mmCIF file of C-alpha atoms in Angstrom:
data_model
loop_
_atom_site.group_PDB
_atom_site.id
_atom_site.type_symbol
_atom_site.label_atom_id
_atom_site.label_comp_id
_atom_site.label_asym_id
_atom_site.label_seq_id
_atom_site.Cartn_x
_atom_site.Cartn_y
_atom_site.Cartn_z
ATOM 1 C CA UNK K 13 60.154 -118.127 86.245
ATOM 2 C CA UNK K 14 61.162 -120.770 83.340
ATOM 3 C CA UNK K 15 60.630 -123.890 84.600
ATOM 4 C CA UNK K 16 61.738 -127.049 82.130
ATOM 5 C CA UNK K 17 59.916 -130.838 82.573
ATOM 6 C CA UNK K 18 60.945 -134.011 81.057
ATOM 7 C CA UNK K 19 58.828 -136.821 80.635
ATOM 8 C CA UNK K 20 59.347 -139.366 81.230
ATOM 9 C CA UNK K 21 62.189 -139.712 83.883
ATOM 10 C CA UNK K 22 63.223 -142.594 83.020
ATOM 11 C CA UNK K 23 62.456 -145.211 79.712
ATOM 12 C CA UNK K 24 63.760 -148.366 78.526
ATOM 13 C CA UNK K 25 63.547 -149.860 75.123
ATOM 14 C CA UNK K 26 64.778 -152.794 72.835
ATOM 15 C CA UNK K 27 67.469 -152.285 69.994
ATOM 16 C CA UNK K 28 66.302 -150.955 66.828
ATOM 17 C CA UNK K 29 62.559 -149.111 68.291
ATOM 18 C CA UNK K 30 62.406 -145.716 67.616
ATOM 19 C CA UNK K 31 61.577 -143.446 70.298
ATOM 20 C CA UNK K 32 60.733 -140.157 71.324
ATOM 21 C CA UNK K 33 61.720 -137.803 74.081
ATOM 22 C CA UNK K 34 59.602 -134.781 75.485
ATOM 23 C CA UNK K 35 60.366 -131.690 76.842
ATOM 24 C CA UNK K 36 58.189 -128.859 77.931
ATOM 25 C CA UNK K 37 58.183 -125.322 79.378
ATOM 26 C CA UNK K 38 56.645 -122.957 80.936
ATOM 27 C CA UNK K 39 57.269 -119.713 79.007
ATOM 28 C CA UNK K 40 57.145 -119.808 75.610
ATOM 29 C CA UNK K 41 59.801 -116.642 75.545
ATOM 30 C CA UNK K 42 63.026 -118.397 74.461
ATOM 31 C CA UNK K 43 66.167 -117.635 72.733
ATOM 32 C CA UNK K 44 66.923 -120.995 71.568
ATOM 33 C CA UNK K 45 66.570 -124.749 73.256
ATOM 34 C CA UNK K 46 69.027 -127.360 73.753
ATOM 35 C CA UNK K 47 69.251 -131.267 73.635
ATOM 36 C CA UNK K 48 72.158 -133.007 75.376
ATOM 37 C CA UNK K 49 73.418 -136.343 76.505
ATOM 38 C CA UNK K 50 74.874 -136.854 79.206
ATOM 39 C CA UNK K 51 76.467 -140.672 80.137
ATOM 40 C CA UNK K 52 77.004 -142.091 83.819
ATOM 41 C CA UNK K 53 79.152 -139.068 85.854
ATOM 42 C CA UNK K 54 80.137 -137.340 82.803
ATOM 43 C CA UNK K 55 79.946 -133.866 81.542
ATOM 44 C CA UNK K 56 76.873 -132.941 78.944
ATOM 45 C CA UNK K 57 77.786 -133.094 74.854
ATOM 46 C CA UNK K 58 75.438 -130.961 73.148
ATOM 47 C CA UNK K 59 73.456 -132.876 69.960
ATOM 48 C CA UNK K 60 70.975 -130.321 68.473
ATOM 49 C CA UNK K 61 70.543 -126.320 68.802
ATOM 50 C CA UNK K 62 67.237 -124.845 67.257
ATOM 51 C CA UNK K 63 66.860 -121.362 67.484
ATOM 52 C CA UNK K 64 63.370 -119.678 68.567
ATOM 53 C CA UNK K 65 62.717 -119.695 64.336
ATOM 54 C CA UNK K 66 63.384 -122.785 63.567
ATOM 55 C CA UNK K 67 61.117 -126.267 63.825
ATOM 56 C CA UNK K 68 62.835 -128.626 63.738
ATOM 57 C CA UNK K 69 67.267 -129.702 63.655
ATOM 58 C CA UNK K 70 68.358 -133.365 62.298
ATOM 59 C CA UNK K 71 71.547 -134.552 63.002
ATOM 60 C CA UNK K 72 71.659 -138.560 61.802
ATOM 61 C CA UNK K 73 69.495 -140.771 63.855
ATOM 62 C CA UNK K 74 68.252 -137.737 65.713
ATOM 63 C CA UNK K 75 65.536 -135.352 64.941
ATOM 64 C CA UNK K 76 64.092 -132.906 67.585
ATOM 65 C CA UNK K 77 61.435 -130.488 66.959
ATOM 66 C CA UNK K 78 60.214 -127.154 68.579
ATOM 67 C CA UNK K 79 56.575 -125.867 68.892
ATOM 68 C CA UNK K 80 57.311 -122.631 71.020
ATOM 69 C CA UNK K 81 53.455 -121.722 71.050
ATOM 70 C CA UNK K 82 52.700 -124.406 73.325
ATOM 71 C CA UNK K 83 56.418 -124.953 74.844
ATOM 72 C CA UNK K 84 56.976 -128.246 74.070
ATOM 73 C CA UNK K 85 59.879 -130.240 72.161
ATOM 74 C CA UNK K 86 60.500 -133.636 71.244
ATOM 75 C CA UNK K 87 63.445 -135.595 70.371
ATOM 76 C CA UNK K 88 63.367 -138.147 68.002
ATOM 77 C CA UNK K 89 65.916 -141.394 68.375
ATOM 78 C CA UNK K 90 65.892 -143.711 64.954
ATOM 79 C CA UNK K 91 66.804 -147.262 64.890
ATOM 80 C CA UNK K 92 67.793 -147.151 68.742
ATOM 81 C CA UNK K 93 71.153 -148.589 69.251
ATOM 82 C CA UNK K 94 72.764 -149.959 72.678
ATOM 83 C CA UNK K 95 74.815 -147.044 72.693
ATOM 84 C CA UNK K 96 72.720 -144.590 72.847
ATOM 85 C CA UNK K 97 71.761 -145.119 76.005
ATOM 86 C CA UNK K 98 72.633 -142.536 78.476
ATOM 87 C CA UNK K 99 70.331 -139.589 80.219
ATOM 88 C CA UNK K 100 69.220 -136.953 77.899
ATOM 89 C CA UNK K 101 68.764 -133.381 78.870
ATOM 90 C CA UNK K 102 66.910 -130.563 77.328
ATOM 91 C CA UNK K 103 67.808 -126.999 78.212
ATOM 92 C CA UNK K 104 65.955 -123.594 76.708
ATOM 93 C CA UNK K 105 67.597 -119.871 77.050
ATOM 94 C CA UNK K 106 65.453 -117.557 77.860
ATOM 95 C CA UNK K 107 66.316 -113.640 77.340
ATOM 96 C CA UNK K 108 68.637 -112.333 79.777
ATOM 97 C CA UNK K 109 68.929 -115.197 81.462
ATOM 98 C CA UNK K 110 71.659 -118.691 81.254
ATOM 99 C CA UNK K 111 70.379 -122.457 80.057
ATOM 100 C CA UNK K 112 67.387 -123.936 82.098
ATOM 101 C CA UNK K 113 67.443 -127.645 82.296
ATOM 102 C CA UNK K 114 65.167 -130.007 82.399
ATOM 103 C CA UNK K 115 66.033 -133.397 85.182
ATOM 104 C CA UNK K 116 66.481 -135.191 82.164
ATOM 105 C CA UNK K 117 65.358 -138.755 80.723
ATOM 106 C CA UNK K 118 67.683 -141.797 81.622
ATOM 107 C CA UNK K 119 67.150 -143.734 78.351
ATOM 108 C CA UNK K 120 68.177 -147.627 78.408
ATOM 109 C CA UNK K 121 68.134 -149.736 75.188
ATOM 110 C CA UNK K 122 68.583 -153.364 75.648
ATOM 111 C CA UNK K 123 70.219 -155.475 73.243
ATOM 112 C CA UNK V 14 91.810 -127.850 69.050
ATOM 113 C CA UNK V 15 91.643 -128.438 72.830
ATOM 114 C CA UNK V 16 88.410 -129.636 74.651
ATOM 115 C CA UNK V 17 87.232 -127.806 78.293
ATOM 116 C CA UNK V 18 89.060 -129.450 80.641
ATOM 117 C CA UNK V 19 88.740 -129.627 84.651
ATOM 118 C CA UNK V 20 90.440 -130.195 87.392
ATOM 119 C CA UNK V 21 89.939 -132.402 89.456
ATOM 120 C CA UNK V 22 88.273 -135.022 87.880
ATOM 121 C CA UNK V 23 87.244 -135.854 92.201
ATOM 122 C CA UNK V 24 87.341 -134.150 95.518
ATOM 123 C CA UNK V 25 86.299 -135.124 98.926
ATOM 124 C CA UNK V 26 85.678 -132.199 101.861
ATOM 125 C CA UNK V 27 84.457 -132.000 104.901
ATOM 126 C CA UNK V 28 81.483 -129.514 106.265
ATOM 127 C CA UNK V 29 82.900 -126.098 106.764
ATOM 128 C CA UNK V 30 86.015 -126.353 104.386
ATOM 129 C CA UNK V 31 86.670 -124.960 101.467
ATOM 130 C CA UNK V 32 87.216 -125.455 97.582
ATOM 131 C CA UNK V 33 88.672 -124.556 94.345
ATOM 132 C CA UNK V 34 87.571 -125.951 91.003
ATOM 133 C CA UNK V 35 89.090 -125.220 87.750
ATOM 134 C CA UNK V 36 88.384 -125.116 84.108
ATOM 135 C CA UNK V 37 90.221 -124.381 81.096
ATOM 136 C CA UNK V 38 87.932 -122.890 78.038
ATOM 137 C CA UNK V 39 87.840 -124.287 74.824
ATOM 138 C CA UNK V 40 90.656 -122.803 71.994
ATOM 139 C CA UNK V 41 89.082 -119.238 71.461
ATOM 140 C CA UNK V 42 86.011 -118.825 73.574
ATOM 141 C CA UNK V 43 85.969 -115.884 75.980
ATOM 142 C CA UNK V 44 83.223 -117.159 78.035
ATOM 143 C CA UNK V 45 83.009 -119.358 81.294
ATOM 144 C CA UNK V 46 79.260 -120.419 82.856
ATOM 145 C CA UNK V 47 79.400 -122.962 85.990
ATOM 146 C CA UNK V 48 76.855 -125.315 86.995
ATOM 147 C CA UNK V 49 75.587 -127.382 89.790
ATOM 148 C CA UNK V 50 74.509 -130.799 89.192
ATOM 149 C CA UNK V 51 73.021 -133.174 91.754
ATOM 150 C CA UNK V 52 72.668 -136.389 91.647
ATOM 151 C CA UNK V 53 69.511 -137.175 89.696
ATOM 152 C CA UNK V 54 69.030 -133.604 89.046
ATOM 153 C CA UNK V 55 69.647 -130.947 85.537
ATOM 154 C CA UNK V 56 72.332 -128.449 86.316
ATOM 155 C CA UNK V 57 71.905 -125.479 87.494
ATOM 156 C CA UNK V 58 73.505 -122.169 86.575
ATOM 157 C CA UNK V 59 75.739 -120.516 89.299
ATOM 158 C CA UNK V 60 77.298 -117.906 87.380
ATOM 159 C CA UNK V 61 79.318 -117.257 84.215
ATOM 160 C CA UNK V 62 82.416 -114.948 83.248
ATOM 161 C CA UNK V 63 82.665 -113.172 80.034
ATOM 162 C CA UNK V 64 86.375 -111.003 79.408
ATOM 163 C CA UNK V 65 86.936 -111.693 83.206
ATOM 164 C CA UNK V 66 83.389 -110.229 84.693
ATOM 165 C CA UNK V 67 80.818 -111.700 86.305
ATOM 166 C CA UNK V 68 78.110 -111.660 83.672
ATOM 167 C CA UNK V 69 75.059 -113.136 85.483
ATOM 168 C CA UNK V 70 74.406 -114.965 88.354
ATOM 169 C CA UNK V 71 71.686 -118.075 89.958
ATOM 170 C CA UNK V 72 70.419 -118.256 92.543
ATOM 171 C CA UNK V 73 73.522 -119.262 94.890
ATOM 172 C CA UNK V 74 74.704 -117.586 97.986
ATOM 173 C CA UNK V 75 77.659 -115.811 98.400
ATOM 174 C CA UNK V 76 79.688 -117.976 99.550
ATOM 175 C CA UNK V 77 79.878 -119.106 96.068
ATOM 176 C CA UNK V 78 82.631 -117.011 94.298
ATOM 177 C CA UNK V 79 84.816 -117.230 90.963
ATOM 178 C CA UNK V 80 87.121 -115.917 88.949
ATOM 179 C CA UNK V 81 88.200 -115.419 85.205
ATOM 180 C CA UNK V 82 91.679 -115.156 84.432
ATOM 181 C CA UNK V 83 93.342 -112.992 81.385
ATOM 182 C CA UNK V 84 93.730 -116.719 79.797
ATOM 183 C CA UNK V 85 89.511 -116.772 80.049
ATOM 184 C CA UNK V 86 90.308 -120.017 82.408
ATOM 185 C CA UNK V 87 88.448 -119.723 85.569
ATOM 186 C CA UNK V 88 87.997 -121.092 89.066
ATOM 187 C CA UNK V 89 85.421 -121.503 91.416
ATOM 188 C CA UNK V 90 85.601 -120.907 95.188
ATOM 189 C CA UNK V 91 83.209 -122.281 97.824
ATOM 190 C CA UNK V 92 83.595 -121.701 101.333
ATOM 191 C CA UNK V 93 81.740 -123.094 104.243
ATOM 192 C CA UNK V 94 81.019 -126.267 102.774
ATOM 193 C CA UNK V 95 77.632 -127.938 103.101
ATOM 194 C CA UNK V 96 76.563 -131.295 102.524
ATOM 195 C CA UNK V 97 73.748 -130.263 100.127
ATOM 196 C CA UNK V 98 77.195 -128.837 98.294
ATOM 197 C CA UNK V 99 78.154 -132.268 97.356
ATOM 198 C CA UNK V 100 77.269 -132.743 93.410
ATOM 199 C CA UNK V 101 79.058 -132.582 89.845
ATOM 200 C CA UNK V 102 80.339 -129.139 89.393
ATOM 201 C CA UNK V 103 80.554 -128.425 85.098
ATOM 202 C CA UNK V 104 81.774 -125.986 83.746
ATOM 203 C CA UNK V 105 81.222 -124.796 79.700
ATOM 204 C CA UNK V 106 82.842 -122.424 77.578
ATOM 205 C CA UNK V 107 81.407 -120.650 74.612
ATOM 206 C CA UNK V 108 82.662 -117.775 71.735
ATOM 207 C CA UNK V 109 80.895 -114.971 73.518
ATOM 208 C CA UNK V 110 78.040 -116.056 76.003
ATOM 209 C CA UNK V 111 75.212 -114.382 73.347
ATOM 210 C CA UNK V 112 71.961 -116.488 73.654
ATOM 211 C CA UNK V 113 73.033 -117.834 69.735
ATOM 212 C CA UNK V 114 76.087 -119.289 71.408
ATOM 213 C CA UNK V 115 76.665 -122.828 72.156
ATOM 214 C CA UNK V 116 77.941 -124.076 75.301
ATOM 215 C CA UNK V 117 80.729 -126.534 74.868
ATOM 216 C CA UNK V 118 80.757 -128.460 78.698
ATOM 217 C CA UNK V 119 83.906 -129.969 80.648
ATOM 218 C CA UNK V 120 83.506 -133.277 82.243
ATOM 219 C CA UNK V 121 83.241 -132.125 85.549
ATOM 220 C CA UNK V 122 84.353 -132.323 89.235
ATOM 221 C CA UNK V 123 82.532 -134.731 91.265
ATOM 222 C CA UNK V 124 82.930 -132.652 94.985
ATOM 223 C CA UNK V 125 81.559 -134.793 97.936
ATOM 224 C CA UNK V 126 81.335 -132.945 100.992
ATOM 225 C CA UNK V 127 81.474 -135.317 104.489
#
């Protein structure tokens, strides 16, 4: 059974750091995995897709790589800003099956 | 183009009761997946529609049901209400449900169960 862990649960950090996110799982038999963010009672917006092929997605400030042989991805946040803060979930597919998700990281940056 | 939408955005129930939940999918997706979220928790997959089938289903009991309409909207049932039922119910849309697909998700209904 897939099981997804994010460390750590929770992380605070002042304006401007850059920071870095982890996700891991179990099996290392995945379609594709998943970043989202998700802010206070609100649904989840997706920020990066990489397929089982890829390494690695950017999308501006954000970076997150995949290492499938030893399940483990990391997002990368540049430059932190206030409003990025919100909990951050990552989610693999694995065949025949729907999204896993990790509990997620509830990221604070303080001004 | 139109987001997923659901409705409504909150719901309070008492033990035993029962609910509907309903989301619209996004302009041209076919596809419907629902998910559980508790508080402090990921969410977890209850089932999704694709062309108005079940395609795949968690591990939730029965008294968990939906539906897909011929719109590809879709509803979700749950009778016999529980506390441990109380959570933010999501819903996401995509163009087919293939593992390539992304998931595009709704806000939510926040369902508290007394």
């Amino acid at each position: 059974k897939q099981e997804v862990t994010q460390i750590p649960a929770a992380l605070s950090v002042p304006e401007g750091e850059n920071l870095v996110l982890n996700c891991s799982f179990t099996d290392s038999a995945i379609y594709n995995l998943q970043w989202f963010r998700q802010d206070p009672g609100k649904g989840l917006t997706s920020l990066l897709l990489i397929q089982s092929s890829q390494r690695e997605q950017t999308s501006g400030r954000l970076n997150a790589s995949l290492d499938k042989s030893s399940g483990r991805s990391t997002l990368y946040i540049a430059a932190s800003q206030p409003g990025d803060s919100a909990t951050y979930l990552c989610a693999v597919r694995p065949p025949g099956q729907k999204l896993v998700f990790g509990q997620g990281t509830r990221l604070t940056i303080n001004p | 183009e139109t987001g997923v939408t659901q409705s409504p955005t909150h719901l309070i129930k008492t033990r035993g009761q029962q609910v509907t939940l309903r989301c619209s999918s996004q302009s041209g997706h076919n596809t419907v997946s629902w998910y559980q979220q508790a508080l402090g928790q990921g969410p977890q997959f209850i089932f999704q529609y694709y062309r108005e089938e079940e395609n795949g289903r968690g591990n939730f009991p029965p008294r968990f049901s939906g539906l897909q309409f011929p719109n590809y909207s879709s509803e979700l049932n749950v009778n016999a209400l529980e506390l441990d039922d109380s959570a933010l119910y999501l819903c996401a849309s995509s163009r087919s449900g293939g593992a390539e697909d992304t998931q595009y998700f709704g806000p939510g209904t926040r369902l508290t169960v007394l």
